[in-house]
PDB file of C-alpha atoms in Angstrom:
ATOM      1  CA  UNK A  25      80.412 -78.919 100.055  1.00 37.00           C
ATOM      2  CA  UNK A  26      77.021 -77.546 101.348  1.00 34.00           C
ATOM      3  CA  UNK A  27      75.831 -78.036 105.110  1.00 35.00           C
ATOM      4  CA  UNK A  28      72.555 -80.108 105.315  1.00 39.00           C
ATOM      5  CA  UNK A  29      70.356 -76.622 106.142  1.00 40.00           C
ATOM      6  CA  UNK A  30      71.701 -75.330 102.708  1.00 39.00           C
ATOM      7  CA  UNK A  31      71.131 -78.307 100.795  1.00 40.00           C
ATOM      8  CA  UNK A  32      67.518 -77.844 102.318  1.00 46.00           C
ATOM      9  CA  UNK A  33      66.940 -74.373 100.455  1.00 46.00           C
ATOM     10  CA  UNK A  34      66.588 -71.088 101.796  1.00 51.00           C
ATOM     11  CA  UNK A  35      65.679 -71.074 105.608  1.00 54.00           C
ATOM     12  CA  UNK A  36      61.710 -70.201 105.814  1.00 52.00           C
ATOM     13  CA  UNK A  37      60.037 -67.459 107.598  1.00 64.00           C
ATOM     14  CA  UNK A  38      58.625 -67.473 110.183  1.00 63.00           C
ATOM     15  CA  UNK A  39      55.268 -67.002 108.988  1.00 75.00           C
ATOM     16  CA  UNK A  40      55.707 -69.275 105.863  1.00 88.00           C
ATOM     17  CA  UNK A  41      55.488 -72.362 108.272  1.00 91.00           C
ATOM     18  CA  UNK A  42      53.502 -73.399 111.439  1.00 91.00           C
ATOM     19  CA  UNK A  43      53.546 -76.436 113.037  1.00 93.00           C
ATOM     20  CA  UNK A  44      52.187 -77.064 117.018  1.00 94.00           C
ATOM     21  CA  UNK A  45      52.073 -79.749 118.969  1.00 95.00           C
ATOM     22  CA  UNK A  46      48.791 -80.215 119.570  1.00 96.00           C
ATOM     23  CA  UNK A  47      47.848 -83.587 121.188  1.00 95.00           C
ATOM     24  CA  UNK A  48      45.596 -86.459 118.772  1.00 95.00           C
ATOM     25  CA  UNK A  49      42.654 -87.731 121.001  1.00 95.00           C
ATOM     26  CA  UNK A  50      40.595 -90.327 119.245  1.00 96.00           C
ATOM     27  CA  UNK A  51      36.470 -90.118 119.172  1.00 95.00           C
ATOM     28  CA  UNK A  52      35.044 -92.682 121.259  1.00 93.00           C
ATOM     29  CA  UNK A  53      32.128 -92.929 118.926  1.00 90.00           C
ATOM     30  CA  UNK A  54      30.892 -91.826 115.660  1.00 87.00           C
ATOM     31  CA  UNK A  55      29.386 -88.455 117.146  1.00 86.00           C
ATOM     32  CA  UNK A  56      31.592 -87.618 119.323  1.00 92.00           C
ATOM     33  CA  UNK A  57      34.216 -86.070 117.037  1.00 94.00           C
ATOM     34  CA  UNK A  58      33.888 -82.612 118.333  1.00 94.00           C
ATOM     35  CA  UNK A  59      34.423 -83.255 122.164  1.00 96.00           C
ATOM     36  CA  UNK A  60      37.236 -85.291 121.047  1.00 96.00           C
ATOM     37  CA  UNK A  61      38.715 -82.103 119.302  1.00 97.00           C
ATOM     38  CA  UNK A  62      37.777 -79.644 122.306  1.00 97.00           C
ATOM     39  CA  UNK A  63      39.904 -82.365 124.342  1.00 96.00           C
ATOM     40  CA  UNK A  64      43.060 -81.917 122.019  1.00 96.00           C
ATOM     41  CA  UNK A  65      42.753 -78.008 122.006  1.00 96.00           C
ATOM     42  CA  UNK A  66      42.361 -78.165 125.927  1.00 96.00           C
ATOM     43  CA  UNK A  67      45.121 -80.511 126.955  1.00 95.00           C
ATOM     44  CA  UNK A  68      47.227 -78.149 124.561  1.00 95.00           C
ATOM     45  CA  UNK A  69      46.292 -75.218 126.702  1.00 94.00           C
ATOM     46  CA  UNK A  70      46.975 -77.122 129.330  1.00 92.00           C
ATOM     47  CA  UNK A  71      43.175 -77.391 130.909  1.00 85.00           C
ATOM     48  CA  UNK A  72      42.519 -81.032 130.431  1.00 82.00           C
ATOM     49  CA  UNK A  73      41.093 -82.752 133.717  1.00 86.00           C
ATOM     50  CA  UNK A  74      38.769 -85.511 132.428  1.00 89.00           C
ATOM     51  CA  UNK A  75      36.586 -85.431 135.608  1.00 92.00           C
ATOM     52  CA  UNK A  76      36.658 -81.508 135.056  1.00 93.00           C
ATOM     53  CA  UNK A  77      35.801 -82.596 131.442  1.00 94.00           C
ATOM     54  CA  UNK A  78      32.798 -84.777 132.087  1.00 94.00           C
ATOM     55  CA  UNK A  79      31.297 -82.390 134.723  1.00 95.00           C
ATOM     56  CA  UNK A  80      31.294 -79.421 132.241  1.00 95.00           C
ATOM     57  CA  UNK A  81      29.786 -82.048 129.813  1.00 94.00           C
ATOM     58  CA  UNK A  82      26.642 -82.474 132.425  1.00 95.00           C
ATOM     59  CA  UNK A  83      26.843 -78.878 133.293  1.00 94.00           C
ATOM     60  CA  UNK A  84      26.164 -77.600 129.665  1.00 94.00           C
ATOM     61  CA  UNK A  85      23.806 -80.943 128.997  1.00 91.00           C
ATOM     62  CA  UNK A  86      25.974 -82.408 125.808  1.00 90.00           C
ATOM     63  CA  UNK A  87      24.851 -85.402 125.112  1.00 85.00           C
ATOM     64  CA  UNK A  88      24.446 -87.234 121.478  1.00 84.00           C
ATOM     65  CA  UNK A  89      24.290 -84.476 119.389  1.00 85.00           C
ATOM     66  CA  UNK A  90      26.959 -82.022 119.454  1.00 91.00           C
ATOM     67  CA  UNK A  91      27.077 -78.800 117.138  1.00 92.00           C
ATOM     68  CA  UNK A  92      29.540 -76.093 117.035  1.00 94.00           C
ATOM     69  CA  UNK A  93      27.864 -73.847 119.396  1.00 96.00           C
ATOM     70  CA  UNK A  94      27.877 -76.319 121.941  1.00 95.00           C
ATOM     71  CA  UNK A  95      32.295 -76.309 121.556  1.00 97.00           C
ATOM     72  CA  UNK A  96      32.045 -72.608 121.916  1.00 97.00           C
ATOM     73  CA  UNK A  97      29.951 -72.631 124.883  1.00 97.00           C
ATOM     74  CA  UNK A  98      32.716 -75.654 126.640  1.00 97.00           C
ATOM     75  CA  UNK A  99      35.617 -73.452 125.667  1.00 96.00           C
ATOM     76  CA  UNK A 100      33.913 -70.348 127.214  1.00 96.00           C
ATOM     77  CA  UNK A 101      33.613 -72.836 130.728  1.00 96.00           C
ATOM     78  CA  UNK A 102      37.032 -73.663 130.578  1.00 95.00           C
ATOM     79  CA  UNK A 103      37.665 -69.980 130.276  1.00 94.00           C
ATOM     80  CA  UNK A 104      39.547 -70.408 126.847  1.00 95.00           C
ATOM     81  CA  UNK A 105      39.152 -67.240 124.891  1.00 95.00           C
ATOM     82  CA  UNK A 106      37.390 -68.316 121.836  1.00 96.00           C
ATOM     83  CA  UNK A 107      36.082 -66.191 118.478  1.00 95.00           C
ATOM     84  CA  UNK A 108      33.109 -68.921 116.666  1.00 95.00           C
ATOM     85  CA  UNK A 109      32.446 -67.796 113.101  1.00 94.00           C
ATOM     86  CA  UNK A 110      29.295 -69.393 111.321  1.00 92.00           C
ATOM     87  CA  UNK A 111      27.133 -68.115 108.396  1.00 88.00           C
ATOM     88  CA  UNK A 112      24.193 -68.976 110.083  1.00 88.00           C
ATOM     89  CA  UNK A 113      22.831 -67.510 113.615  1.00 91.00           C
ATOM     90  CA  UNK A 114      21.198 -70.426 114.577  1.00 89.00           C
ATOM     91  CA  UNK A 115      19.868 -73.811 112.838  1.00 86.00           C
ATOM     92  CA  UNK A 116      19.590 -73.978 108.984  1.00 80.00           C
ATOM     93  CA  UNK A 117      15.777 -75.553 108.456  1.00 79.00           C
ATOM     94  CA  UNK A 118      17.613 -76.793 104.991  1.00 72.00           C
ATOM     95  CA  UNK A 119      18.956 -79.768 107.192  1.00 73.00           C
ATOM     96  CA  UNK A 120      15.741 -81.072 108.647  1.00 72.00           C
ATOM     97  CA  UNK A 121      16.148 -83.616 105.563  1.00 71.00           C
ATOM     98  CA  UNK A 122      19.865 -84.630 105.842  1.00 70.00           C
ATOM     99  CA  UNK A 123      20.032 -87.750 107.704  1.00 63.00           C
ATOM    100  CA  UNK A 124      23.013 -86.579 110.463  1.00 65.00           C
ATOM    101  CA  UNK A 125      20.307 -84.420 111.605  1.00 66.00           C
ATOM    102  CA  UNK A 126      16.738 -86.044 110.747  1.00 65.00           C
ATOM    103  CA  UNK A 127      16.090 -87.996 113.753  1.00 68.00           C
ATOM    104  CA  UNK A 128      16.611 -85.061 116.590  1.00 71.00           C
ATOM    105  CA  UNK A 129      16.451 -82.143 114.323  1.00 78.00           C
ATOM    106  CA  UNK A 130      12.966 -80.819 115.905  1.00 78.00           C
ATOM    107  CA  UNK A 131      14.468 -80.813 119.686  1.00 81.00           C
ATOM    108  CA  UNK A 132      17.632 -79.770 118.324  1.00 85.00           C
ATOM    109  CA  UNK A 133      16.121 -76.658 116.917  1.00 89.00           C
ATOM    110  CA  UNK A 134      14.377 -74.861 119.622  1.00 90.00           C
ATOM    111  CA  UNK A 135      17.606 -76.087 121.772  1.00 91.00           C
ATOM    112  CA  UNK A 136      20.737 -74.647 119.092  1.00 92.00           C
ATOM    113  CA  UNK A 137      18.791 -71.564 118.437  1.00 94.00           C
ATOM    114  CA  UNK A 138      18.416 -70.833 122.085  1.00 95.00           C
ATOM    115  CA  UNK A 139      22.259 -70.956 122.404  1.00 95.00           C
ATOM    116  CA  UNK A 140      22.696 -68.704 119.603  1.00 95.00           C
ATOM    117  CA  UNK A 141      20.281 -66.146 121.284  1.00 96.00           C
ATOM    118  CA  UNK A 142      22.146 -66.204 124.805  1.00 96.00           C
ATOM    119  CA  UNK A 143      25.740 -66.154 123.695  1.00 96.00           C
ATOM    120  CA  UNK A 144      26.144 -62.589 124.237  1.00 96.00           C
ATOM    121  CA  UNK A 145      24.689 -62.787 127.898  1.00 96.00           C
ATOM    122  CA  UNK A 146      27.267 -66.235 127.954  1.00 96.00           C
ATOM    123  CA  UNK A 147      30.261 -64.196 126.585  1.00 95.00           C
ATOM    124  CA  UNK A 148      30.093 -66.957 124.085  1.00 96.00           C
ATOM    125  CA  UNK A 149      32.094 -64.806 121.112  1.00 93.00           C
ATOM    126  CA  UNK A 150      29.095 -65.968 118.036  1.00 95.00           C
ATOM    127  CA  UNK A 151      29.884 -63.603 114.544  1.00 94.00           C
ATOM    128  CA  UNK A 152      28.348 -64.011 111.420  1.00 91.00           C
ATOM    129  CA  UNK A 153      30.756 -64.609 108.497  1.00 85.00           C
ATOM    130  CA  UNK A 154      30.445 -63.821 105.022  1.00 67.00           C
ATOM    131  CA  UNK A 155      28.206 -66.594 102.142  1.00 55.00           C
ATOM    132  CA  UNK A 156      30.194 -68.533 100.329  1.00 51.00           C
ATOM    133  CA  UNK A 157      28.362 -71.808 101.099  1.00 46.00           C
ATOM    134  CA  UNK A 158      28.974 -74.128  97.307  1.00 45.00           C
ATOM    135  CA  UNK A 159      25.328 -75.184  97.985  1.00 47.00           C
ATOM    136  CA  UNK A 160      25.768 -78.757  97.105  1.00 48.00           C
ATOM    137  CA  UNK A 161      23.120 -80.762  97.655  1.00 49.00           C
ATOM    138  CA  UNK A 162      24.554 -84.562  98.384  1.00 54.00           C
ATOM    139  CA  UNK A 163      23.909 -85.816 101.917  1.00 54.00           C
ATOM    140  CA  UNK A 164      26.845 -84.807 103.761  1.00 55.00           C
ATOM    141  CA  UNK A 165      28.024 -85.281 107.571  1.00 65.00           C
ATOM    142  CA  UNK A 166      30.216 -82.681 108.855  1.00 76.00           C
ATOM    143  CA  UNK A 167      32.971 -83.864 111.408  1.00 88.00           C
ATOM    144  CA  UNK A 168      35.146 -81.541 113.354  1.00 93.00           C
ATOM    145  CA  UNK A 169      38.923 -81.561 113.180  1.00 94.00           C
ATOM    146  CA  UNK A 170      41.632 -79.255 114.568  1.00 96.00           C
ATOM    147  CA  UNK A 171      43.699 -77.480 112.646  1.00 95.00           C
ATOM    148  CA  UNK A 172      47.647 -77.229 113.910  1.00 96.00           C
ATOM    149  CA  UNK A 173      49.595 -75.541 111.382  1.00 95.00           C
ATOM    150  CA  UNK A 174      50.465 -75.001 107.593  1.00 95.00           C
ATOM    151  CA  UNK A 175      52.738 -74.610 105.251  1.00 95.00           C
ATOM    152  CA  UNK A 176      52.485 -71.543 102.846  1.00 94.00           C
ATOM    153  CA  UNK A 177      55.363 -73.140 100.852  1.00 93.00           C
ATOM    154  CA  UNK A 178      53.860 -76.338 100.279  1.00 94.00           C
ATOM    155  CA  UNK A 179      50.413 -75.112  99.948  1.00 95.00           C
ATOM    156  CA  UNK A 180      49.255 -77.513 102.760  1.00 96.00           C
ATOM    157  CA  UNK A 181      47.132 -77.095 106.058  1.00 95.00           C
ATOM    158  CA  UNK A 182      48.019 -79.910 108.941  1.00 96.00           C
ATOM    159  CA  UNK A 183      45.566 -80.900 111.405  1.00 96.00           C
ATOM    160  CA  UNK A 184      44.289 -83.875 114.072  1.00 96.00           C
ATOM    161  CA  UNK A 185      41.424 -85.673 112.606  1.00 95.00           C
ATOM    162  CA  UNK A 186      39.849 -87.661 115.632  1.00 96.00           C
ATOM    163  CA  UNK A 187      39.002 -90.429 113.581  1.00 94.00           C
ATOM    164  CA  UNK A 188      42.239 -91.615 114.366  1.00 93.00           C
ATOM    165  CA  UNK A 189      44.740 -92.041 117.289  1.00 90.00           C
ATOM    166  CA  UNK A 190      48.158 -92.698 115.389  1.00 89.00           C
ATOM    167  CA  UNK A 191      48.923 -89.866 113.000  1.00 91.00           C
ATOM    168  CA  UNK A 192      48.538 -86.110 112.208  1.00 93.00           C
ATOM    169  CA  UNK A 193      47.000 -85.366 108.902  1.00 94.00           C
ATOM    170  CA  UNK A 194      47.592 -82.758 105.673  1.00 95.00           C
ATOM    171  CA  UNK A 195      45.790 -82.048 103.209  1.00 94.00           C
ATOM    172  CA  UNK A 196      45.768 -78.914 100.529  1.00 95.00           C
ATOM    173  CA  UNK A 197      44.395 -75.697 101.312  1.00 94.00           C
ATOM    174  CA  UNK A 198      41.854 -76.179  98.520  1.00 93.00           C
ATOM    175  CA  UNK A 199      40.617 -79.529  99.541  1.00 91.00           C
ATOM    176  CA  UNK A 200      40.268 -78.130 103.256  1.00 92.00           C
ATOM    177  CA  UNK A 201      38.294 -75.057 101.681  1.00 90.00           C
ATOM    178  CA  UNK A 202      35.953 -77.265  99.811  1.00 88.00           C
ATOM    179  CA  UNK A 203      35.518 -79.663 102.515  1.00 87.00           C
ATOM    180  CA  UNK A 204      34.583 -76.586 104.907  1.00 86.00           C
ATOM    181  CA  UNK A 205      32.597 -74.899 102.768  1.00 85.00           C
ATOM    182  CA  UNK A 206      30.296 -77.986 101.497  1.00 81.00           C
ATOM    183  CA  UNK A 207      26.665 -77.702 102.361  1.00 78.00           C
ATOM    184  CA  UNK A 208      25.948 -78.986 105.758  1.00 72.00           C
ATOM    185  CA  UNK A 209      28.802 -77.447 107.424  1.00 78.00           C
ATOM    186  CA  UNK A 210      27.430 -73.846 107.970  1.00 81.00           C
ATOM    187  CA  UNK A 211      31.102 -73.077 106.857  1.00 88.00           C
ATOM    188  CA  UNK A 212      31.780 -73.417 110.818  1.00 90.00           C
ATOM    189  CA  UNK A 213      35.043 -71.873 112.581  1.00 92.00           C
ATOM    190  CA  UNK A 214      35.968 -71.880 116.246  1.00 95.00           C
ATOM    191  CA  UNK A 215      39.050 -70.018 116.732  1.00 95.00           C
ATOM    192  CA  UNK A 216      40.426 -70.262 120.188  1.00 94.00           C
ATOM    193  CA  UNK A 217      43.355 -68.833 122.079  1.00 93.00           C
ATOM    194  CA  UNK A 218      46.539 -69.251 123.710  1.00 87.00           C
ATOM    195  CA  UNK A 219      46.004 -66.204 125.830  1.00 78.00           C
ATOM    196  CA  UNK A 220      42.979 -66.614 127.912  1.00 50.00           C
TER     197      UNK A 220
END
């Protein structure tokens, strides 16, 4: 007769599966899918005080129109030690068409590209990562999500998707890759930390 952790296979490593228990906060809205993440990863760590919250919001003027930069810059107020790679050092002129961006892209320009030139002086962690962009073309909306573990075995990433309040979410490494590296999406990465 074989105990139930034999008839489950060989025990995994370590590293072949991760799983944390990262909290699911739901958007409020249909832009405001990136605060809602920096709210899961900071209750996580721990640093979640919504009046906190909302005063760094005013403090770092977030409003409407949130891009990644702006998530590193609220980690690096909460102190959380953060690493954000992009493949572009500032705004991509490209998306002055898309519609996400059309109606505030001209504002949103001289402001994004201003962050991207103080982040050093901020200790807002900024690198450049390597092209691999597909270069589609369709008219595509990025939305944030946070990423909370994977499983090599399966072949399968598992993450909080803001866009709802009820369930964590998989999906396959490849359909992750190709979501993240569709045009629009500056292939976009904001690591951050346990250890502040």
């Amino acid at each position: 007769m074989r105990t139930e952790a034999e008839a489950a296979g060989p025990p995994l490593d370590p590293g072949d599966f991760v799983q944390l228990p990262v909290p699911v906060i739901q958007q409020l809205y249909h832009w405001d899918c990136g605060l809602a993440c920096s709210r899961m990863v900071l209750r996580y760590l721990g640093q979640l005080d919504d009046s906190e919250f909302e005063s760094a919001l005013q403090a770092l003027q977030l409003t409407r129109s949130i891009w990644t930069i702006d998530l590193a810059y609220l980690m690096r107020h909460f102190g959380v030690r953060h690493r954000f790679c992009t493949q572009t050092l500032g705004v991509d002129k490209g998306y002055k068409n898309q519609s996400f961006y059309r109606k505030h892209f001209d504002t949103e320009e001289t402001r994004v590209n201003q962050l991207f030139a103080q982040a050093k002086a901020c200790q807002v962690l900024v690198e450049k990562c390597g092209h691999r962009c597909f270069c589609r073309t369709p008219d595509y909306q990025g939305h944030f999500i946070v990423l909370r573990g994977y499983s090599r075995t399966a072949g399968s990433i598992f993450y909080n998707n803001p866009a709802y309040a009820d369930r964590m979410c998989s999906t396959s490494v490849s359909n992750f890759e190709e979501a993240r590296t569709s045009y629009g999406t500056d292939e976009d990465i904001l690591f951050v930390y346990l250890d502040s």
